[in-house]
PDB file of C-alpha atoms in Angstrom:
ATOM      1  CA  GLY A 265      -1.423  68.502  43.329  1.00  0.00           C
ATOM      2  CA  GLU A 266       2.197  68.503  43.879  1.00  0.00           C
ATOM      3  CA  ASN A 267       5.323  68.548  41.208  1.00  0.00           C
ATOM      4  CA  VAL A 268       8.496  67.124  42.450  1.00  0.00           C
ATOM      5  CA  GLU A 269      11.208  67.900  39.363  1.00  0.00           C
ATOM      6  CA  GLN A 270      14.584  65.893  39.903  1.00  0.00           C
ATOM      7  CA  HIS A 271      17.989  66.709  38.181  1.00  0.00           C
ATOM      8  CA  PRO A 272      19.987  65.326  37.090  1.00  0.00           C
ATOM      9  CA  SER A 273      18.135  62.002  35.110  1.00  0.00           C
ATOM     10  CA  THR A 274      22.051  60.487  35.072  1.00  0.00           C
ATOM     11  CA  LEU A 275      24.846  61.340  37.180  1.00  0.00           C
ATOM     12  CA  SER A 276      28.828  59.662  36.025  1.00  0.00           C
ATOM     13  CA  VAL A 277      31.316  60.151  38.654  1.00  0.00           C
ATOM     14  CA  GLN A 278      34.560  58.972  39.855  1.00  0.00           C
ATOM     15  CA  GLU A 279      34.955  56.879  43.264  1.00  0.00           C
ATOM     16  CA  GLY A 280      35.610  59.236  45.484  1.00  0.00           C
ATOM     17  CA  ASP A 281      33.992  62.241  44.045  1.00  0.00           C
ATOM     18  CA  SER A 282      30.757  63.308  45.423  1.00  0.00           C
ATOM     19  CA  ALA A 283      27.563  63.259  43.791  1.00  0.00           C
ATOM     20  CA  VAL A 284      25.102  65.931  44.341  1.00  0.00           C
ATOM     21  CA  ILE A 285      21.254  65.636  42.866  1.00  0.00           C
ATOM     22  CA  LYS A 286      18.612  67.949  43.314  1.00  0.00           C
ATOM     23  CA  CYS A 287      14.929  68.558  43.174  1.00  0.00           C
ATOM     24  CA  THR A 288      12.417  71.482  43.480  1.00  0.00           C
ATOM     25  CA  TYR A 289       8.767  71.115  44.020  1.00  0.00           C
ATOM     26  CA  SER A 290       5.896  72.984  43.470  1.00  0.00           C
ATOM     27  CA  ASP A 291       3.361  73.433  46.478  1.00  0.00           C
ATOM     28  CA  SER A 292       4.831  75.351  49.557  1.00  0.00           C
ATOM     29  CA  ALA A 293       2.694  73.272  51.679  1.00  0.00           C
ATOM     30  CA  SER A 294       4.895  70.370  51.136  1.00  0.00           C
ATOM     31  CA  ASN A 295       6.611  69.904  54.953  1.00  0.00           C
ATOM     32  CA  TYR A 296       8.202  66.370  54.472  1.00  0.00           C
ATOM     33  CA  PHE A 297      10.951  65.772  51.949  1.00  0.00           C
ATOM     34  CA  PRO A 298      12.626  61.669  51.509  1.00  0.00           C
ATOM     35  CA  TRP A 299      15.057  60.328  49.364  1.00  0.00           C
ATOM     36  CA  TYR A 300      15.679  56.429  48.465  1.00  0.00           C
ATOM     37  CA  LYS A 301      18.221  54.430  46.654  1.00  0.00           C
ATOM     38  CA  GLN A 302      16.988  51.516  44.654  1.00  0.00           C
ATOM     39  CA  GLU A 303      18.899  49.436  43.408  1.00  0.00           C
ATOM     40  CA  LEU A 304      18.357  47.659  40.335  1.00  0.00           C
ATOM     41  CA  GLY A 305      15.547  44.764  40.506  1.00  0.00           C
ATOM     42  CA  LYS A 306      15.111  46.210  44.138  1.00  0.00           C
ATOM     43  CA  ARG A 307      12.322  48.013  45.899  1.00  0.00           C
ATOM     44  CA  PRO A 308      13.471  51.251  46.712  1.00  0.00           C
ATOM     45  CA  GLN A 309      14.385  52.147  50.262  1.00  0.00           C
ATOM     46  CA  LEU A 310      14.569  54.997  52.194  1.00  0.00           C
ATOM     47  CA  ILE A 311      18.002  55.920  53.478  1.00  0.00           C
ATOM     48  CA  ILE A 312      17.237  59.677  54.586  1.00  0.00           C
ATOM     49  CA  ASP A 313      14.499  62.147  55.177  1.00  0.00           C
ATOM     50  CA  ILE A 314      14.826  65.981  55.882  1.00  0.00           C
ATOM     51  CA  ARG A 315      11.248  67.477  57.522  1.00  0.00           C
ATOM     52  CA  SER A 316      10.611  71.095  56.345  1.00  0.00           C
ATOM     53  CA  ASN A 317      11.731  72.769  59.885  1.00  0.00           C
ATOM     54  CA  VAL A 318      15.121  71.757  59.927  1.00  0.00           C
ATOM     55  CA  GLY A 319      17.780  73.158  57.117  1.00  0.00           C
ATOM     56  CA  GLU A 320      20.311  70.008  56.613  1.00  0.00           C
ATOM     57  CA  LYS A 321      20.269  67.009  57.724  1.00  0.00           C
ATOM     58  CA  LYS A 322      23.698  64.442  57.697  1.00  0.00           C
ATOM     59  CA  ASP A 323      24.014  60.868  57.858  1.00  0.00           C
ATOM     60  CA  GLN A 324      27.401  59.431  57.675  1.00  0.00           C
ATOM     61  CA  ARG A 325      28.318  60.325  53.739  1.00  0.00           C
ATOM     62  CA  ILE A 326      24.851  61.713  52.717  1.00  0.00           C
ATOM     63  CA  ALA A 327      23.233  64.673  54.214  1.00  0.00           C
ATOM     64  CA  VAL A 328      20.540  66.546  52.477  1.00  0.00           C
ATOM     65  CA  THR A 329      19.842  70.512  52.395  1.00  0.00           C
ATOM     66  CA  LEU A 330      16.463  72.139  52.477  1.00  0.00           C
ATOM     67  CA  ASN A 331      16.003  75.619  50.711  1.00  0.00           C
ATOM     68  CA  LYS A 332      12.226  76.266  51.795  1.00  0.00           C
ATOM     69  CA  THR A 333      12.322  79.631  50.132  1.00  0.00           C
ATOM     70  CA  ALA A 334      13.284  78.365  46.564  1.00  0.00           C
ATOM     71  CA  LYS A 335      11.460  74.790  47.549  1.00  0.00           C
ATOM     72  CA  HIS A 336      14.079  72.957  46.672  1.00  0.00           C
ATOM     73  CA  PHE A 337      16.089  70.246  48.479  1.00  0.00           C
ATOM     74  CA  SER A 338      19.243  68.311  46.966  1.00  0.00           C
ATOM     75  CA  LEU A 339      21.112  65.201  48.569  1.00  0.00           C
ATOM     76  CA  HIS A 340      24.776  65.102  48.571  1.00  0.00           C
ATOM     77  CA  ILE A 341      27.072  61.765  48.380  1.00  0.00           C
ATOM     78  CA  THR A 342      30.402  61.596  49.424  1.00  0.00           C
ATOM     79  CA  GLU A 343      33.678  59.773  49.256  1.00  0.00           C
ATOM     80  CA  THR A 344      31.439  57.781  46.430  1.00  0.00           C
ATOM     81  CA  GLN A 345      31.858  54.342  46.355  1.00  0.00           C
ATOM     82  CA  PRO A 346      30.456  51.983  43.742  1.00  0.00           C
ATOM     83  CA  GLU A 347      28.363  50.404  45.740  1.00  0.00           C
ATOM     84  CA  ASP A 348      26.226  53.740  46.157  1.00  0.00           C
ATOM     85  CA  SER A 349      25.641  53.111  42.066  1.00  0.00           C
ATOM     86  CA  ALA A 350      21.710  53.019  41.807  1.00  0.00           C
ATOM     87  CA  VAL A 351      18.849  54.974  40.879  1.00  0.00           C
ATOM     88  CA  TYR A 352      17.941  57.945  43.744  1.00  0.00           C
ATOM     89  CA  PHE A 353      14.470  59.336  43.861  1.00  0.00           C
ATOM     90  CA  CYS A 354      13.336  62.716  45.930  1.00  0.00           C
ATOM     91  CA  ALA A 355       9.477  62.848  47.498  1.00  0.00           C
ATOM     92  CA  ALA A 356       8.193  65.322  48.960  1.00  0.00           C
ATOM     93  CA  SER A 357       4.793  65.247  51.345  1.00  0.00           C
ATOM     94  CA  THR A 358       1.863  67.859  51.502  1.00  0.00           C
ATOM     95  CA  ASN A 359      -0.877  68.395  54.784  1.00  0.00           C
ATOM     96  CA  ALA A 360      -4.017  68.498  52.237  1.00  0.00           C
ATOM     97  CA  GLY A 361      -7.094  70.234  54.181  1.00  0.00           C
ATOM     98  CA  GLY A 362      -5.642  69.507  57.618  1.00  0.00           C
ATOM     99  CA  THR A 363      -5.716  66.025  57.209  1.00  0.00           C
ATOM    100  CA  SER A 364      -2.407  64.293  55.514  1.00  0.00           C
ATOM    101  CA  TYR A 365      -2.180  59.990  55.294  1.00  0.00           C
ATOM    102  CA  GLY A 366       1.552  60.877  54.069  1.00  0.00           C
ATOM    103  CA  LYS A 367       1.014  60.935  50.214  1.00  0.00           C
ATOM    104  CA  LEU A 368       4.576  61.574  48.624  1.00  0.00           C
ATOM    105  CA  THR A 369       5.249  62.744  44.630  1.00  0.00           C
ATOM    106  CA  PHE A 370       7.905  61.088  43.165  1.00  0.00           C
ATOM    107  CA  GLY A 371      10.735  62.680  41.431  1.00  0.00           C
ATOM    108  CA  GLN A 372      11.399  61.014  37.944  1.00  0.00           C
ATOM    109  CA  GLY A 373      14.827  59.499  39.151  1.00  0.00           C
ATOM    110  CA  THR A 374      18.668  60.108  38.535  1.00  0.00           C
ATOM    111  CA  ILE A 375      20.401  56.983  37.559  1.00  0.00           C
ATOM    112  CA  LEU A 376      24.076  57.492  39.972  1.00  0.00           C
ATOM    113  CA  THR A 377      26.971  55.375  38.202  1.00  0.00           C
ATOM    114  CA  VAL A 378      30.219  55.284  40.198  1.00  0.00           C
ATOM    115  CA  HIS A 379      33.404  54.035  37.827  1.00  0.00           C
ATOM    116  CA  PRO A 380      35.987  52.632  40.422  1.00  0.00           C
TER     117      PRO A 380
ATOM    118  CA  ASP B 280      11.900  44.557  55.208  1.00  0.00           C
ATOM    119  CA  ALA B 281       8.653  45.906  57.150  1.00  0.00           C
ATOM    120  CA  GLY B 282       7.246  42.651  57.175  1.00  0.00           C
ATOM    121  CA  ILE B 283       6.070  43.110  53.782  1.00  0.00           C
ATOM    122  CA  THR B 284       5.216  40.499  50.848  1.00  0.00           C
ATOM    123  CA  GLN B 285       3.587  41.072  47.590  1.00  0.00           C
ATOM    124  CA  SER B 286       1.898  38.593  45.345  1.00  0.00           C
ATOM    125  CA  PRO B 287       1.927  37.034  43.067  1.00  0.00           C
ATOM    126  CA  ARG B 288       6.029  38.299  42.497  1.00  0.00           C
ATOM    127  CA  HIS B 289       5.623  37.732  38.347  1.00  0.00           C
ATOM    128  CA  LYS B 290       2.300  38.038  36.501  1.00  0.00           C
ATOM    129  CA  VAL B 291       1.948  38.088  33.148  1.00  0.00           C
ATOM    130  CA  THR B 292      -1.557  37.659  31.718  1.00  0.00           C
ATOM    131  CA  GLU B 293      -3.574  38.901  28.535  1.00  0.00           C
ATOM    132  CA  THR B 294      -5.633  42.109  28.354  1.00  0.00           C
ATOM    133  CA  GLY B 295      -9.014  42.107  29.093  1.00  0.00           C
ATOM    134  CA  THR B 296      -8.483  39.536  31.918  1.00  0.00           C
ATOM    135  CA  PRO B 297      -8.823  40.674  35.478  1.00  0.00           C
ATOM    136  CA  VAL B 298      -5.386  40.465  37.320  1.00  0.00           C
ATOM    137  CA  THR B 299      -5.680  40.840  41.665  1.00  0.00           C
ATOM    138  CA  LEU B 300      -2.294  41.649  42.808  1.00  0.00           C
ATOM    139  CA  ARG B 301      -1.921  41.438  46.786  1.00  0.00           C
ATOM    140  CA  CYS B 302      -0.147  43.280  49.723  1.00  0.00           C
ATOM    141  CA  HIS B 303       0.164  42.012  52.946  1.00  0.00           C
ATOM    142  CA  GLN B 304       1.653  43.132  56.431  1.00  0.00           C
ATOM    143  CA  THR B 305       2.578  41.541  59.308  1.00  0.00           C
ATOM    144  CA  GLU B 306       2.640  44.414  61.924  1.00  0.00           C
ATOM    145  CA  ASN B 307      -0.582  46.274  61.843  1.00  0.00           C
ATOM    146  CA  HIS B 308       0.307  49.434  59.907  1.00  0.00           C
ATOM    147  CA  ARG B 309      -2.711  51.393  59.931  1.00  0.00           C
ATOM    148  CA  TYR B 310      -1.774  52.997  56.430  1.00  0.00           C
ATOM    149  CA  MET B 311      -1.157  50.861  53.053  1.00  0.00           C
ATOM    150  CA  TYR B 312      -0.078  52.678  49.701  1.00  0.00           C
ATOM    151  CA  TRP B 313      -0.162  50.613  45.373  1.00  0.00           C
ATOM    152  CA  TYR B 314       1.896  52.414  43.580  1.00  0.00           C
ATOM    153  CA  ARG B 315       2.963  51.637  39.695  1.00  0.00           C
ATOM    154  CA  GLN B 316       7.255  52.435  38.815  1.00  0.00           C
ATOM    155  CA  ASP B 317       7.725  53.038  34.936  1.00  0.00           C
ATOM    156  CA  PRO B 318      10.654  54.504  32.883  1.00  0.00           C
ATOM    157  CA  GLY B 319      10.957  58.584  33.472  1.00  0.00           C
ATOM    158  CA  HIS B 320       8.177  58.603  35.523  1.00  0.00           C
ATOM    159  CA  GLY B 321       9.139  57.842  38.867  1.00  0.00           C
ATOM    160  CA  LEU B 322       6.669  56.066  41.710  1.00  0.00           C
ATOM    161  CA  ARG B 323       2.589  57.035  41.435  1.00  0.00           C
ATOM    162  CA  LEU B 324       0.683  56.038  43.692  1.00  0.00           C
ATOM    163  CA  ILE B 325      -3.089  54.036  42.597  1.00  0.00           C
ATOM    164  CA  HIS B 326      -4.556  54.371  45.491  1.00  0.00           C
ATOM    165  CA  TYR B 327      -3.664  54.091  49.493  1.00  0.00           C
ATOM    166  CA  SER B 328      -5.670  53.137  52.686  1.00  0.00           C
ATOM    167  CA  TYR B 329      -6.063  54.371  56.289  1.00  0.00           C
ATOM    168  CA  GLY B 330      -7.572  51.641  58.049  1.00  0.00           C
ATOM    169  CA  VAL B 331     -10.068  48.695  57.159  1.00  0.00           C
ATOM    170  CA  LYS B 332     -12.492  49.251  54.742  1.00  0.00           C
ATOM    171  CA  ASP B 333     -11.112  53.041  54.472  1.00  0.00           C
ATOM    172  CA  THR B 334      -9.520  53.656  50.850  1.00  0.00           C
ATOM    173  CA  ASP B 335      -8.727  56.796  48.755  1.00  0.00           C
ATOM    174  CA  LYS B 336      -7.997  57.794  45.279  1.00  0.00           C
ATOM    175  CA  GLY B 337      -4.682  58.081  44.488  1.00  0.00           C
ATOM    176  CA  GLU B 338      -2.518  60.091  41.017  1.00  0.00           C
ATOM    177  CA  VAL B 339      -3.205  57.178  38.762  1.00  0.00           C
ATOM    178  CA  SER B 340      -6.037  55.439  39.873  1.00  0.00           C
ATOM    179  CA  ASP B 341      -8.266  54.812  36.491  1.00  0.00           C
ATOM    180  CA  GLY B 342      -8.662  51.037  35.352  1.00  0.00           C
ATOM    181  CA  TYR B 343      -7.984  50.075  39.029  1.00  0.00           C
ATOM    182  CA  SER B 344      -9.766  49.465  42.259  1.00  0.00           C
ATOM    183  CA  VAL B 345      -8.370  48.158  45.907  1.00  0.00           C
ATOM    184  CA  SER B 346     -10.268  46.236  48.507  1.00  0.00           C
ATOM    185  CA  ARG B 347      -9.332  45.876  52.442  1.00  0.00           C
ATOM    186  CA  SER B 348     -11.136  43.808  54.140  1.00  0.00           C
ATOM    187  CA  LYS B 349      -8.621  43.398  56.824  1.00  0.00           C
ATOM    188  CA  THR B 350      -6.032  45.428  57.977  1.00  0.00           C
ATOM    189  CA  GLU B 351      -2.975  43.038  57.049  1.00  0.00           C
ATOM    190  CA  ASP B 352      -4.053  42.793  53.532  1.00  0.00           C
ATOM    191  CA  PHE B 353      -4.251  45.890  50.722  1.00  0.00           C
ATOM    192  CA  LEU B 354      -5.630  44.452  47.625  1.00  0.00           C
ATOM    193  CA  LEU B 355      -5.325  45.423  43.780  1.00  0.00           C
ATOM    194  CA  THR B 356      -7.246  45.340  41.374  1.00  0.00           C
ATOM    195  CA  LEU B 357      -6.792  45.399  37.682  1.00  0.00           C
ATOM    196  CA  GLU B 358     -10.957  44.465  36.713  1.00  0.00           C
ATOM    197  CA  SER B 359      -9.830  44.629  32.518  1.00  0.00           C
ATOM    198  CA  ALA B 360      -6.109  44.754  32.450  1.00  0.00           C
ATOM    199  CA  THR B 361      -4.914  46.800  29.774  1.00  0.00           C
ATOM    200  CA  SER B 362      -0.813  46.280  28.000  1.00  0.00           C
ATOM    201  CA  SER B 363      -0.804  50.229  29.440  1.00  0.00           C
ATOM    202  CA  GLN B 364      -1.129  48.439  33.027  1.00  0.00           C
ATOM    203  CA  THR B 365       2.456  46.611  32.325  1.00  0.00           C
ATOM    204  CA  SER B 366       4.207  48.005  35.418  1.00  0.00           C
ATOM    205  CA  VAL B 367       6.362  46.908  38.409  1.00  0.00           C
ATOM    206  CA  TYR B 368       3.880  47.370  40.979  1.00  0.00           C
ATOM    207  CA  PHE B 369       4.962  48.203  44.531  1.00  0.00           C
ATOM    208  CA  CYS B 370       2.966  47.902  47.533  1.00  0.00           C
ATOM    209  CA  ALA B 371       4.342  50.478  50.983  1.00  0.00           C
ATOM    210  CA  ILE B 372       3.113  51.058  54.192  1.00  0.00           C
ATOM    211  CA  SER B 373       3.415  54.004  56.898  1.00  0.00           C
ATOM    212  CA  PRO B 374       4.314  52.594  60.110  1.00  0.00           C
ATOM    213  CA  ARG B 375       3.251  56.379  61.819  1.00  0.00           C
ATOM    214  CA  GLN B 376       0.583  58.828  59.969  1.00  0.00           C
ATOM    215  CA  ALA B 377       3.319  61.744  61.763  1.00  0.00           C
ATOM    216  CA  SER B 378       6.225  60.707  59.798  1.00  0.00           C
ATOM    217  CA  TYR B 379       5.765  59.943  57.385  1.00  0.00           C
ATOM    218  CA  GLU B 380       8.037  57.504  56.738  1.00  0.00           C
ATOM    219  CA  GLN B 381       7.193  55.336  53.980  1.00  0.00           C
ATOM    220  CA  TYR B 382       8.126  51.561  53.473  1.00  0.00           C
ATOM    221  CA  PHE B 383       8.140  49.160  50.395  1.00  0.00           C
ATOM    222  CA  GLY B 384       7.731  45.635  49.337  1.00  0.00           C
ATOM    223  CA  PRO B 385       9.678  43.736  47.394  1.00  0.00           C
ATOM    224  CA  GLY B 386       7.300  44.839  43.681  1.00  0.00           C
ATOM    225  CA  THR B 387       4.947  42.591  41.684  1.00  0.00           C
ATOM    226  CA  ARG B 388       6.404  42.676  37.627  1.00  0.00           C
ATOM    227  CA  LEU B 389       2.899  42.389  35.485  1.00  0.00           C
ATOM    228  CA  THR B 390       2.819  41.732  31.732  1.00  0.00           C
ATOM    229  CA  VAL B 391      -0.661  42.607  30.090  1.00  0.00           C
ATOM    230  CA  THR B 392       0.347  40.482  26.848  1.00  0.00           C
TER     231      THR B 392
END
């Protein structure tokens, strides 16, 4: 099955700096890569996603890049703000045998702390 | 919040007792999922459903069963709860198979003593 590794496990930045979180996946058939943000005690929330036919996607201060050859994808947050502090999870979804129900395999999470 | 509710939101139970968690959605989504979240493990898929009475196992299904007799409800049952099943349980829905997007419910914190 798919295996997703996420690094770093913790990341501390100053307000205004950029933050980068990286994930690698094992199954070359994976074709969908979402990122979730989870604040303390809350549900994970989808913040951005990318499909395997796209190399980069941006949404205001966040962007995701995908390198299919190397089987890794990254989340980039620019101009970080204290409200960006949360746990971020990457995930990958794989077609299996031609039928896929969108089963996601998650990374272990990154605790991002943005210091004012 | 994609119209997803979970009940109960918190539960404390004793080892060996049966426990059922409920996920309810109001928007007639076909695909529903149960995950557990534990420190250091991210979210792990327990079971999922692709329609009424259509369910399948996920990554960590041992000790859990599910049922879906109505589109709007997806039940997760721990037949005989163990301390290793202490966790936060999230239900999720996918509005469209092709999109793979999943949206999560508010979660249930379960403690097995």
